[in-house]
mmCIF file of C-alpha atoms in Angstrom:
data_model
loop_
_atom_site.group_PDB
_atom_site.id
_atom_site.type_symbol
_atom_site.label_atom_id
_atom_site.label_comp_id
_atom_site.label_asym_id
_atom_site.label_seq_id
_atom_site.Cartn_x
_atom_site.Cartn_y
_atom_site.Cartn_z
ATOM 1 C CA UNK A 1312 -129.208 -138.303 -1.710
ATOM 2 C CA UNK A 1313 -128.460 -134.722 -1.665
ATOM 3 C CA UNK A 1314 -130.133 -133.804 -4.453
ATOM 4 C CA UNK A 1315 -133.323 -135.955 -3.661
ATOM 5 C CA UNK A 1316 -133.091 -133.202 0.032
ATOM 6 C CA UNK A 1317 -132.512 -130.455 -2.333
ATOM 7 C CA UNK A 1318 -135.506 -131.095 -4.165
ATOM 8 C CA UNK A 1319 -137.233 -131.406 -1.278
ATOM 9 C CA UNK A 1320 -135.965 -129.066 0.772
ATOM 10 C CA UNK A 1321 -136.197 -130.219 4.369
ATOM 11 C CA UNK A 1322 -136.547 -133.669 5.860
ATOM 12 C CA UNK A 1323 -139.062 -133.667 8.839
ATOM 13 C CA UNK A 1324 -138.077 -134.673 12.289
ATOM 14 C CA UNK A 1325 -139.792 -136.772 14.762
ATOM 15 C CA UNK A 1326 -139.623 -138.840 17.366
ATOM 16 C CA UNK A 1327 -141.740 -141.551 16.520
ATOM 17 C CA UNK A 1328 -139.644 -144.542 15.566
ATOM 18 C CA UNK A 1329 -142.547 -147.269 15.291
ATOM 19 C CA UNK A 1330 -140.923 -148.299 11.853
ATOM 20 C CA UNK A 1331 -138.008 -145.618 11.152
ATOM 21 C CA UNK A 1332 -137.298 -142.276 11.976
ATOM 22 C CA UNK A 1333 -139.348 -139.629 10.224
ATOM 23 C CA UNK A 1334 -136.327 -138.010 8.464
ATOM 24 C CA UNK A 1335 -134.819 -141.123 6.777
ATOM 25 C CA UNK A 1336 -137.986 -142.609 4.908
ATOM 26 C CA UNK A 1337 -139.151 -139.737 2.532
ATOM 27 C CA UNK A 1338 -135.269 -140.638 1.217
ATOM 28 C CA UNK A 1339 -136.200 -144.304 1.145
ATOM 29 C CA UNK A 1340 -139.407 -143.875 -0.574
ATOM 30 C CA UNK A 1341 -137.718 -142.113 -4.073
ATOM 31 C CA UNK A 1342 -134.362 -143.976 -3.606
ATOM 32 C CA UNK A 1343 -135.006 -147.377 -2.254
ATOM 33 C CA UNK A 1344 -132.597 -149.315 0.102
ATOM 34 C CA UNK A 1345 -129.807 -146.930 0.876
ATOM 35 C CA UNK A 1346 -127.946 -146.418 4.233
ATOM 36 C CA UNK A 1347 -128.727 -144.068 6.726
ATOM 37 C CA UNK A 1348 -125.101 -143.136 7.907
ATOM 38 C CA UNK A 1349 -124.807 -141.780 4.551
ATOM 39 C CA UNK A 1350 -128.194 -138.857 6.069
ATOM 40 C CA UNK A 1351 -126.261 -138.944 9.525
ATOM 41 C CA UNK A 1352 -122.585 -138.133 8.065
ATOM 42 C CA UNK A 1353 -124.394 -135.750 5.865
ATOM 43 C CA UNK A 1354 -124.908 -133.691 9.372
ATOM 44 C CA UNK A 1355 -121.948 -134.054 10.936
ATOM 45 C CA UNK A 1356 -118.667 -131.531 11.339
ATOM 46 C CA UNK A 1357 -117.779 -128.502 8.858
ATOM 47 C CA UNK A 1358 -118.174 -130.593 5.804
ATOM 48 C CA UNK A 1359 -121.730 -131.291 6.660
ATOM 49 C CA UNK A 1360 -124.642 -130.581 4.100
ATOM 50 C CA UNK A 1361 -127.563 -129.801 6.530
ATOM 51 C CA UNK A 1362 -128.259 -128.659 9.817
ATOM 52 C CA UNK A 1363 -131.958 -128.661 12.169
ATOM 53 C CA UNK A 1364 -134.030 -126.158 12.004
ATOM 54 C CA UNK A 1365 -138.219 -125.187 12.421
ATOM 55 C CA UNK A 1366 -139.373 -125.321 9.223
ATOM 56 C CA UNK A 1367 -142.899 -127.428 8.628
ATOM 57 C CA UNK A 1368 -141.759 -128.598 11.947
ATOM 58 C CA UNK A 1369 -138.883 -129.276 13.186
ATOM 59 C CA UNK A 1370 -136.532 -129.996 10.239
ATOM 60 C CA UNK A 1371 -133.514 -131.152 8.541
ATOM 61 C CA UNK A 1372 -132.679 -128.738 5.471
ATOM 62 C CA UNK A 1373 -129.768 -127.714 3.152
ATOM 63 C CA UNK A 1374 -127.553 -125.512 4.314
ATOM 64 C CA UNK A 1375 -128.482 -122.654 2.003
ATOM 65 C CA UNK A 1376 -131.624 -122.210 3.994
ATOM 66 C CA UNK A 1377 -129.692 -121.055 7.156
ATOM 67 C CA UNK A 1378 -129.803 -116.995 5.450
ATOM 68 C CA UNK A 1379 -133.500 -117.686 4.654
ATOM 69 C CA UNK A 1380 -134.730 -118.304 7.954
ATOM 70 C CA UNK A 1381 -132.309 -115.752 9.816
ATOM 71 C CA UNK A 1382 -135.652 -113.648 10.028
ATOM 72 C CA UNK A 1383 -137.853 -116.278 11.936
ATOM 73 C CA UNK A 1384 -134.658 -116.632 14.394
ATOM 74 C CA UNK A 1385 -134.403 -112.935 15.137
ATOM 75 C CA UNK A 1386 -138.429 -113.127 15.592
ATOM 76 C CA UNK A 1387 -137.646 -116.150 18.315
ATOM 77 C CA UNK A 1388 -135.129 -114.243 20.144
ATOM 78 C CA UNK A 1389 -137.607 -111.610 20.321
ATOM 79 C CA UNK A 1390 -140.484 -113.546 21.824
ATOM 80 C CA UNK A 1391 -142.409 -113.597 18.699
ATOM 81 C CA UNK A 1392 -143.835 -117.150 16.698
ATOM 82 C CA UNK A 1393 -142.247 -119.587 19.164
ATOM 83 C CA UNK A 1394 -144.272 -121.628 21.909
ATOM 84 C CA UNK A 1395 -145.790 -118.899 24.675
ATOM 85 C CA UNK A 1396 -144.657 -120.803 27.585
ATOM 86 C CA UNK A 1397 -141.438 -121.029 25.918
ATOM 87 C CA UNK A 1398 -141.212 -116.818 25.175
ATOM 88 C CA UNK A 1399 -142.165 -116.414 28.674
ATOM 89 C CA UNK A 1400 -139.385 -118.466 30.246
ATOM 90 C CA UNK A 1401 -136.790 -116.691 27.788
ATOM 91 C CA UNK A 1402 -138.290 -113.192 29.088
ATOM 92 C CA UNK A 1403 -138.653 -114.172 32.602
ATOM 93 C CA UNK A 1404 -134.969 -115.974 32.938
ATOM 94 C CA UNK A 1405 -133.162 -114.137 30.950
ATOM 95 C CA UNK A 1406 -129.795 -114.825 32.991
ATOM 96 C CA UNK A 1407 -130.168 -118.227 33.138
ATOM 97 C CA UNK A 1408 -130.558 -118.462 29.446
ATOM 98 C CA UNK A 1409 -127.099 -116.271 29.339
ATOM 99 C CA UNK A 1410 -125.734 -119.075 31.495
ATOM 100 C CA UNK A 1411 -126.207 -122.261 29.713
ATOM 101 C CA UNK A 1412 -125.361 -120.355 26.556
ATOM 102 C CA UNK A 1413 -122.388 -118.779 28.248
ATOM 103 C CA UNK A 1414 -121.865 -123.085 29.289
ATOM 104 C CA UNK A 1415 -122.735 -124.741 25.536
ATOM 105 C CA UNK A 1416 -119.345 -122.162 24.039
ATOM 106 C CA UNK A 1417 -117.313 -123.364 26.928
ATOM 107 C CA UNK A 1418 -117.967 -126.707 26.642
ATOM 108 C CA UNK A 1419 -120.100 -127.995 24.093
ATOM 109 C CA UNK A 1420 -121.392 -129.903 21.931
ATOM 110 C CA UNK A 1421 -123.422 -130.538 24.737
ATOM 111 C CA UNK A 1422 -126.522 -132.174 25.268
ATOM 112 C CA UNK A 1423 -129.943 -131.338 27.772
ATOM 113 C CA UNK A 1424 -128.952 -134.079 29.737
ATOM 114 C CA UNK A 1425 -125.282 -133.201 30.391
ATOM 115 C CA UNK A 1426 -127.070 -130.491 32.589
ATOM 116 C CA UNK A 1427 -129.149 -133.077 34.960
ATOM 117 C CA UNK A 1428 -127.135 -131.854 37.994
ATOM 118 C CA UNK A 1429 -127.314 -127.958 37.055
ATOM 119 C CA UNK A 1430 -129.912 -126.916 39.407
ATOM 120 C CA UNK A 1431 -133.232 -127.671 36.936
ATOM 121 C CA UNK A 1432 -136.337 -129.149 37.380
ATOM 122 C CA UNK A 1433 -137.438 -131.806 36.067
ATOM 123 C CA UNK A 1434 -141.251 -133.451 35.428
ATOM 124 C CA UNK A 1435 -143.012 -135.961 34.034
ATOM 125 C CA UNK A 1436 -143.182 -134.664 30.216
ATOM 126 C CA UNK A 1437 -144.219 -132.439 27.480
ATOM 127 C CA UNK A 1438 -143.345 -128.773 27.536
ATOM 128 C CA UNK A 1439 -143.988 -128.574 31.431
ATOM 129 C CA UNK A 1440 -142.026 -131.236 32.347
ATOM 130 C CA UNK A 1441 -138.695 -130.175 30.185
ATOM 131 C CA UNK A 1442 -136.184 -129.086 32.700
ATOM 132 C CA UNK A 1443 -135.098 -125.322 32.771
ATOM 133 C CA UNK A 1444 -131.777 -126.022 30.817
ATOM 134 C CA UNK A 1445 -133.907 -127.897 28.195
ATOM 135 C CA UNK A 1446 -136.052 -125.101 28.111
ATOM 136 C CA UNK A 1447 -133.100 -122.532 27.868
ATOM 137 C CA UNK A 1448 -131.508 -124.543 25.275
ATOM 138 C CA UNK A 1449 -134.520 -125.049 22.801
ATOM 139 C CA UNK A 1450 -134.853 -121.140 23.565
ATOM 140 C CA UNK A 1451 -131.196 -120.568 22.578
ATOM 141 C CA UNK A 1452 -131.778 -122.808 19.300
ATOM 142 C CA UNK A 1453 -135.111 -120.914 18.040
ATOM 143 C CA UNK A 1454 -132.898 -117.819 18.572
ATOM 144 C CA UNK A 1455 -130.357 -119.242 16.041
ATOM 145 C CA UNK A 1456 -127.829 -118.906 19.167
ATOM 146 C CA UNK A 1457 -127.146 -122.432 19.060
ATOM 147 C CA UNK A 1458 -127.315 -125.382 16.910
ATOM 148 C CA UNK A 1459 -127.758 -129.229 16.575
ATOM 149 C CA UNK A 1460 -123.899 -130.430 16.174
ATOM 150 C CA UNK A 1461 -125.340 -134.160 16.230
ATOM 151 C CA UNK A 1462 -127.405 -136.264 17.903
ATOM 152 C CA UNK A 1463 -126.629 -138.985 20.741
ATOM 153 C CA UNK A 1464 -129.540 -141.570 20.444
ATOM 154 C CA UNK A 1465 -131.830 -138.997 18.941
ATOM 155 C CA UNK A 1466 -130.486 -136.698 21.834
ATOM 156 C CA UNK A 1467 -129.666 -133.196 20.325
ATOM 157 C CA UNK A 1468 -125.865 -132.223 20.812
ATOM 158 C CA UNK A 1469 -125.972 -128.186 20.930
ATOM 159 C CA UNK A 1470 -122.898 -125.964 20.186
ATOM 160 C CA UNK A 1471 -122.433 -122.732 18.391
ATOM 161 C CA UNK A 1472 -122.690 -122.176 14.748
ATOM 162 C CA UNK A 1473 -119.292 -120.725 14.001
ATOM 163 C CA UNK A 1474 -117.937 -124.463 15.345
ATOM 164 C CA UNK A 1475 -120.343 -126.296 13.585
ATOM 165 C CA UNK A 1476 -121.171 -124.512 10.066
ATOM 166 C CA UNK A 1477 -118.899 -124.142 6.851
ATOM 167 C CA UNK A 1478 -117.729 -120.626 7.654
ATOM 168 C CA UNK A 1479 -118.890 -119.724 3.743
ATOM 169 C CA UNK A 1480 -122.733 -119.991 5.128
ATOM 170 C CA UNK A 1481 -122.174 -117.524 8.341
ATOM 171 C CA UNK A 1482 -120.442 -115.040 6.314
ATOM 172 C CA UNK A 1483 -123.394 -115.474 3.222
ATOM 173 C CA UNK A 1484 -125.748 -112.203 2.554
ATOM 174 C CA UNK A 1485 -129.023 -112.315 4.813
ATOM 175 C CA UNK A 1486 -132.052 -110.937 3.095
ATOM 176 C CA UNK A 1487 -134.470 -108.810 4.502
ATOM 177 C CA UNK A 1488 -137.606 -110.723 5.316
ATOM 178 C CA UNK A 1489 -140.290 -109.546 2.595
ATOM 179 C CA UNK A 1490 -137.068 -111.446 0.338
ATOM 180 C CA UNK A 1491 -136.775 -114.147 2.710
ATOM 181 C CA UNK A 1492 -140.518 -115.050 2.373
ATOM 182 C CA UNK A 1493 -140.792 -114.964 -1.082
ATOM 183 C CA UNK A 1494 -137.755 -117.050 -1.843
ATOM 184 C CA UNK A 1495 -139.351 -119.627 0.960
ATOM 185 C CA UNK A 1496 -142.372 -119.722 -0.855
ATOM 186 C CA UNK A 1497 -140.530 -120.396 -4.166
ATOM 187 C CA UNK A 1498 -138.427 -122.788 -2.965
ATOM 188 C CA UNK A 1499 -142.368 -124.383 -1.720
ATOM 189 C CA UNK A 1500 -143.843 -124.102 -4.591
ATOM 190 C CA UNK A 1501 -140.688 -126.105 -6.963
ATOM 191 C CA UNK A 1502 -141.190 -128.761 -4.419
ATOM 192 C CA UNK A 1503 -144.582 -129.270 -4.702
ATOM 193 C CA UNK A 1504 -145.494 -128.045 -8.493
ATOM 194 C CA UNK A 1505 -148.533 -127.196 -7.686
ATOM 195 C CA UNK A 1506 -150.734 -125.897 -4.972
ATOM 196 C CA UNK A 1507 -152.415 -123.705 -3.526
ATOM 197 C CA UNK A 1508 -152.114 -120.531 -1.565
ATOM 198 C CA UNK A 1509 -152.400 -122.675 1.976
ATOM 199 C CA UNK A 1510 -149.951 -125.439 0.406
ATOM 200 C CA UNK A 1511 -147.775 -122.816 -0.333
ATOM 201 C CA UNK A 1512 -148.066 -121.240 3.177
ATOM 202 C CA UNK A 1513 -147.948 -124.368 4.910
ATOM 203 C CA UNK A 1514 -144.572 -125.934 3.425
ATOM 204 C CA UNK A 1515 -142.356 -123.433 5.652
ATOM 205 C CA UNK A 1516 -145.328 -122.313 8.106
ATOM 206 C CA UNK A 1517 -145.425 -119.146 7.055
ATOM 207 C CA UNK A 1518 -147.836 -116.809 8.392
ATOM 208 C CA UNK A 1519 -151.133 -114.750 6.827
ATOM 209 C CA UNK A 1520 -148.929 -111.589 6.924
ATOM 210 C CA UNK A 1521 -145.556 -113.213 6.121
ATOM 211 C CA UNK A 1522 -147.708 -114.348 2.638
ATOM 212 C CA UNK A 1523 -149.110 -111.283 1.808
ATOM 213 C CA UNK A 1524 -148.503 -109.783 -1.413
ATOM 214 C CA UNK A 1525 -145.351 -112.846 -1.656
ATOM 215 C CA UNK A 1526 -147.689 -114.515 -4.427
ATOM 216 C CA UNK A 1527 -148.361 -112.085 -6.236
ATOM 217 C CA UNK A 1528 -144.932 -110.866 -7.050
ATOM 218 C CA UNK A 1529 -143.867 -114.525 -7.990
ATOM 219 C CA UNK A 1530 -146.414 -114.401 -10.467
ATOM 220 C CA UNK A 1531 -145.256 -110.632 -11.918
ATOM 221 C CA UNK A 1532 -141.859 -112.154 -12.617
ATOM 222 C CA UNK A 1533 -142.743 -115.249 -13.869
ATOM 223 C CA UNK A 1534 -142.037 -117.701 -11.144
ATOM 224 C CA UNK A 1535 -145.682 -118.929 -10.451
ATOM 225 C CA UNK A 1536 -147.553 -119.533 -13.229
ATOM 226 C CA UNK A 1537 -151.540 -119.204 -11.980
ATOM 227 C CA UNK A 1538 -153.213 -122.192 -13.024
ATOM 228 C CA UNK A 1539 -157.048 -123.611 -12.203
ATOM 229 C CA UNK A 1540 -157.011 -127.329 -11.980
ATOM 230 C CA UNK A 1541 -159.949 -129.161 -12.270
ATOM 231 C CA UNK A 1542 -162.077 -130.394 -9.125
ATOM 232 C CA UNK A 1543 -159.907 -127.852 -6.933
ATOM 233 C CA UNK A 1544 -161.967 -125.144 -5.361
ATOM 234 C CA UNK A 1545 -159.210 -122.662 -5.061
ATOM 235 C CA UNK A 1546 -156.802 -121.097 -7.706
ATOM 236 C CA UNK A 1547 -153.624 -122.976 -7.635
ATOM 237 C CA UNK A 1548 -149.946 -121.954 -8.671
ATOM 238 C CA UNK A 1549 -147.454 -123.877 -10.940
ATOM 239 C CA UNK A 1550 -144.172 -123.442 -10.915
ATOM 240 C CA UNK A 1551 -142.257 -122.380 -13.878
ATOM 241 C CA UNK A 1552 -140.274 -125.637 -13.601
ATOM 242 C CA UNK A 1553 -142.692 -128.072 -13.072
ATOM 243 C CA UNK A 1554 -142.869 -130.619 -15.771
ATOM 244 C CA UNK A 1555 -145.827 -132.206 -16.756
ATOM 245 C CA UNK A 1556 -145.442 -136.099 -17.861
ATOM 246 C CA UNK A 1557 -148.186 -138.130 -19.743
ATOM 247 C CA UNK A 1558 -147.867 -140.969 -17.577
ATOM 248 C CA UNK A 1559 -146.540 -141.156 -14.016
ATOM 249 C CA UNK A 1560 -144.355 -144.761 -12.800
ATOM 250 C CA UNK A 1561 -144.130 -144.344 -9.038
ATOM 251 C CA UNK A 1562 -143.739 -147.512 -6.529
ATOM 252 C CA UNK A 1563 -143.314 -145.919 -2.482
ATOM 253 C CA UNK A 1564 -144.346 -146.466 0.940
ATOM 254 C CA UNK A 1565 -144.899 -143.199 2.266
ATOM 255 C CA UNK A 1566 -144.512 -142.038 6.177
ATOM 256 C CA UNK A 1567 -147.089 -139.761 7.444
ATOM 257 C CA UNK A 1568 -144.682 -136.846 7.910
ATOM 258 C CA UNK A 1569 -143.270 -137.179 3.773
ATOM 259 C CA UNK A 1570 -144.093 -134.373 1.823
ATOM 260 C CA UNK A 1571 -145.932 -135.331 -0.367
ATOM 261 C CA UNK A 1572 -149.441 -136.506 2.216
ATOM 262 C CA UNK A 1573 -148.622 -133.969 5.257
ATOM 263 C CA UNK A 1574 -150.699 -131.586 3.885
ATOM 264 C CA UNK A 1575 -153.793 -133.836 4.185
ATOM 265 C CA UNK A 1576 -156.216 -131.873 1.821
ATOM 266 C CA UNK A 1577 -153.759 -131.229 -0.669
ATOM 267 C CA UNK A 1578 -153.516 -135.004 -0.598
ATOM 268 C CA UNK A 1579 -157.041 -135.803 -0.870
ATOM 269 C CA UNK A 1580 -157.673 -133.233 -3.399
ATOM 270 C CA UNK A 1581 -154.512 -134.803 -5.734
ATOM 271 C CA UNK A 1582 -155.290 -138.065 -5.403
ATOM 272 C CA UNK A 1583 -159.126 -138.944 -3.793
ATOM 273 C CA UNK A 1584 -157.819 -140.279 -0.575
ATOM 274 C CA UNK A 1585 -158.320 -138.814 3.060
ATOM 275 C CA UNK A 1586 -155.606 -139.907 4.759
ATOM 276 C CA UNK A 1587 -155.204 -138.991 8.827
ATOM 277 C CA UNK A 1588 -152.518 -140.058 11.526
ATOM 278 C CA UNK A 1589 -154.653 -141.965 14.493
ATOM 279 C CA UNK A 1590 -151.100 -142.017 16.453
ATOM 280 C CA UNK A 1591 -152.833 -139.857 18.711
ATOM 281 C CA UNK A 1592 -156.648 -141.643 18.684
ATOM 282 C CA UNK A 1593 -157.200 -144.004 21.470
ATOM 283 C CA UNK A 1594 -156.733 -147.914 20.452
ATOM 284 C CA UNK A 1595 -160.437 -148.554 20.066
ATOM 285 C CA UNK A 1596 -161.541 -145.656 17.868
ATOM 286 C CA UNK A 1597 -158.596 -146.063 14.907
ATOM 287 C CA UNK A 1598 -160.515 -147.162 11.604
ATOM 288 C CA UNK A 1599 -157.105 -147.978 9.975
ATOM 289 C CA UNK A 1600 -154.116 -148.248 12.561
ATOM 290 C CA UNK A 1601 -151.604 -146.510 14.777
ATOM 291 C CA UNK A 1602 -148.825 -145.495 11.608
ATOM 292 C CA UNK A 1603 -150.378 -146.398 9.211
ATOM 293 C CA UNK A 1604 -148.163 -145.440 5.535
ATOM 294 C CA UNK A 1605 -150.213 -144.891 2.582
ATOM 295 C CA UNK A 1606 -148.664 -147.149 -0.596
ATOM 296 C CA UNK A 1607 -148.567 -144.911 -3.841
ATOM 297 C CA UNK A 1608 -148.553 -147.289 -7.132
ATOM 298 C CA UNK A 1609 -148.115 -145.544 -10.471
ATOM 299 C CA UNK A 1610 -150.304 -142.609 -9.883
ATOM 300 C CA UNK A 1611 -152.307 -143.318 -7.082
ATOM 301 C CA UNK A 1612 -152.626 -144.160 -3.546
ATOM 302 C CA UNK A 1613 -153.902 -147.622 -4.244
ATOM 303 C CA UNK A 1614 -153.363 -148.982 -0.232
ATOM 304 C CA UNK A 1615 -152.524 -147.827 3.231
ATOM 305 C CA UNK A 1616 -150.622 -150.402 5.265
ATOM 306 C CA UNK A 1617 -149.897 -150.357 9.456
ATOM 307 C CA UNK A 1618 -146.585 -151.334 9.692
ATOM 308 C CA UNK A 1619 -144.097 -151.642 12.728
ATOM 309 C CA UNK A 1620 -140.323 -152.797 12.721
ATOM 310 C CA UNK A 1621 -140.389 -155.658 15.378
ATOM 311 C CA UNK A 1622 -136.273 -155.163 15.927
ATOM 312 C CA UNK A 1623 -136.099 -157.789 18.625
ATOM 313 C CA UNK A 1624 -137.967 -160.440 16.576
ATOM 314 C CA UNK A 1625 -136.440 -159.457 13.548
ATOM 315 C CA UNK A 1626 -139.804 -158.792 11.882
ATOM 316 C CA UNK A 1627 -141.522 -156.071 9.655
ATOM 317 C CA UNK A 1628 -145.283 -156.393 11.096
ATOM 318 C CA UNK A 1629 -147.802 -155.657 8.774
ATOM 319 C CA UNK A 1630 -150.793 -154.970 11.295
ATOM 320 C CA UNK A 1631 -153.612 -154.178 9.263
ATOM 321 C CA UNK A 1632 -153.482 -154.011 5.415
ATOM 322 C CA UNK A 1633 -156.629 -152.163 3.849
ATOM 323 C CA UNK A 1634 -156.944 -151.794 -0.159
ATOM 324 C CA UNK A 1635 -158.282 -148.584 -1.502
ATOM 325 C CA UNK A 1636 -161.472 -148.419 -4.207
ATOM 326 C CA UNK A 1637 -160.366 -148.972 -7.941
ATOM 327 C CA UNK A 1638 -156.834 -150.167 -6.796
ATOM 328 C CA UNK A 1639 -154.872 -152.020 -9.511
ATOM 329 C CA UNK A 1640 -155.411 -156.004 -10.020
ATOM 330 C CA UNK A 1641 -151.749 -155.952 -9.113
ATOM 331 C CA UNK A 1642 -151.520 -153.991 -5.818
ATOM 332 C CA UNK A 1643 -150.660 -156.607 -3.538
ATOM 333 C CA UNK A 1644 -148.056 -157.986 -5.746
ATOM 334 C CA UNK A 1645 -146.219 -154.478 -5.809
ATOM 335 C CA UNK A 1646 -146.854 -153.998 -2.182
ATOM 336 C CA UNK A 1647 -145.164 -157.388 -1.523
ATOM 337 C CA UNK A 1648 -142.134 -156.443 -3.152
ATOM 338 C CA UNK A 1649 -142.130 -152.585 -1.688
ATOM 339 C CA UNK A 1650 -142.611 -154.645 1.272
ATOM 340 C CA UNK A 1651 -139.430 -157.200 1.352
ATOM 341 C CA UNK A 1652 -137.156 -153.734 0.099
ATOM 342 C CA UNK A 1653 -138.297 -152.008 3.137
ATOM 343 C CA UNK A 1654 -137.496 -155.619 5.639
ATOM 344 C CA UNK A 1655 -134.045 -155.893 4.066
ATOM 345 C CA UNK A 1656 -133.301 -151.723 4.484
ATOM 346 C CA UNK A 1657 -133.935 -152.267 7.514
ATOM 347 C CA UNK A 1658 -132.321 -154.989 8.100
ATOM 348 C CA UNK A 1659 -135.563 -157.232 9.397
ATOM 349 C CA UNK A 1660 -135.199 -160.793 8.098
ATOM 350 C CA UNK A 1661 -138.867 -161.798 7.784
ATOM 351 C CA UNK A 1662 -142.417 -160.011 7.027
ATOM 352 C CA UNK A 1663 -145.482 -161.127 8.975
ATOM 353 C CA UNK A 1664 -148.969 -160.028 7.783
ATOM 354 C CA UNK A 1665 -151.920 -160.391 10.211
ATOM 355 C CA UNK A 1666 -155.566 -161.026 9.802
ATOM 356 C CA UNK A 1667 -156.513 -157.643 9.436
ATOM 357 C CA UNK A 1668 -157.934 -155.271 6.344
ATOM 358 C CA UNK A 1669 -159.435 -156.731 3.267
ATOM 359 C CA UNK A 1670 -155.985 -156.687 1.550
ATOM 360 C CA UNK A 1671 -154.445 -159.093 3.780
ATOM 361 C CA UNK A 1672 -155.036 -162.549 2.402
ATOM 362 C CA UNK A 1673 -154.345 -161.490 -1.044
ATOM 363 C CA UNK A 1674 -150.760 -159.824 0.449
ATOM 364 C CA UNK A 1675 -150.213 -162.791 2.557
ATOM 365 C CA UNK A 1676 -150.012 -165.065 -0.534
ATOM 366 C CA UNK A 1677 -148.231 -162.724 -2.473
ATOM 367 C CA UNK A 1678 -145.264 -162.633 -0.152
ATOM 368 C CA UNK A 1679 -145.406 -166.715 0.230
ATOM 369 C CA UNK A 1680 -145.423 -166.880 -3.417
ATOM 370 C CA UNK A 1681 -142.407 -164.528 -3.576
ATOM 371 C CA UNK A 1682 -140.798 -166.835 -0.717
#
């Protein structure tokens, strides 16, 4: 598991939990069935391996990235590449930022809602309705000030880094940023093995500037390897370690927020298929569904499924199934069986297919034949 994360470098985090959480599948995808207190211990206490951070988004990464991003921290604290409402606040109540931080080292972990009766507001949702200690808080963790010590039902539990980290990682050397940027985009490019200057950008959400002349001096010493691969418009970039097979045997559901498809034209560029969340995209306008996970078979994208974990039924739903052009003969089979791995990790007892998408029959009778 850790070395799947390593290779990856950070696990996205979101809330959506339609099927699982965002951070657990990209592990499930390359290792199958495996269990998820082995991610959540992985976070937990000194011993831990990771810790939350922004990254792509918000993120779970190895630990050895806490030096690397020591820059974008120091930028948060100043005002700088955070949310502007969220700057403002930390300018404007300055104090009051002091005094939940000066409340998380007396008595944290602690989460947003063990400050309900603190004084804050509190609305209806989104950035405007967080309270102010939620506000202070996700303040205090862009600033680095404090950390996620664990989560409480996907609450975030904040204390101080010197409680929470290996003392070996507060103590290691912090580069200066112009190092800090190129080792990010490194560390982008081995995960990927490919891309382009955007993919490359995009992996960490680094900025124009943060970019600038990076590239280039990967390339002088030998790290990126420029490359022109055929039907991309731009020049791309291999990495030095990036291995090349003849043939590629891949079976994987993947969530929207996996590495691999969340940069959505690196995806359609690698593999001919536009893929887009319609989370967001009212009911009657979605072509394809509300999370909808593309299925990669061998070395293509040969389906996209819409798939919800019905917990009180007991039930993986499979709300719409829709087949891709050229797809293998055997593409529902192998989604069947990707299928009834994902049920039993977790732990649903049955799979139910509805009417809908012109794969569905065919994957219908391919899970009754499996029984």
């Amino acid at each position: 598991m850790a070395l799947t994360v390593d290779r990856l470098n950070l696990l996205q985090i979101d809330s959506v939990n339609v099927l699982a959480r965002a951070h657990y599948m990209p592990l499930f995808s390359r290792l199958g069935s495996y269990g998820q207190d082995l991610l959540d211990r992985a976070c937990l206490g000194r011993g831990r391996l990771f810790f939350e951070y922004w990254a792509h988004e918000a993120s779970l990464l190895p630990l050895r990235f806490w030096p690397l991003l020591q820059w974008r921290m120091a930028r948060a604290a100043d005002g700088r590449g955070i949310y502007g409402g969220l700057a403002q606040f930390g300018r404007e109540r300055r104090a009051f930022v002091e005094q939940v931080f000066q409340e998380v080292a007396r008595r944290g972990p602690l989460a947003t809602s063990d400050f309900r009766n603190a004084g804050g507001k509190t609305g209806a949702g989104g950035w405007w309705g967080w309270s102010d200690e939620k506000k202070a808080l996700e303040w205090l963790f862009w600033a680095g000030r404090v950390t996620t010590a664990a989560r409480r039902n996907f609450e975030r539990l904040y204390d101080l880094p010197e409680r929470v980290f290996p003392p070996a990682i507060l103590v290691a050397p912090v580069p200066e940023p112009r190092e800090a940027h190129r080792a990010l985009i490194a560390e982008a490019a081995r995960a990927l093995g490919v891309g382009t200057r955007h993919c490359l950008r995009d992996y960490f959400r680094l900025s124009p500037e943060d970019m600038k002349g990076r590239v280039e001096e990967l390339v002088e010493d030998g790290t990126l390897v420029p490359v022109t691969v055929r039907g991309w418009p731009q020049p791309a970039f291999l990495h030095r370690d990036a291995r090349q097979p003849r043939k590629i045997s891949a079976r994987a559901l993947l969530s929207p927020f996996d590495p691999l498809v969340w940069e959505r034209a690196r995806t359609e560029r690698l593999f001919d298929f536009r893929y887009r969340i319609e989370i967001y995209t009212p009911a009657h306008k979605r072509q394809f569904g509300y999370y909808v996970l593309p299925f990669l078979l061998g070395d293509r994208m040969a389906a996209r499924v819409d798939l919800k974990a019905d917990r009180p039924a007991g039930v993986l739903r499979v709300l719409a199934a829709h087949q891709e052009p050229g797809a293998p003969a055997e593409t529902p089979v192998e989604l069947a069986a990707e299928l009834r791995e994902l049920a039993s990790w977790l732990k649903l007892s049955g799979i139910a297919v509805e009417p809908r998408g012109d794969l569905a029959p065919a994957l219908t009778e391919s899970i009754a034949q499996a029984g």
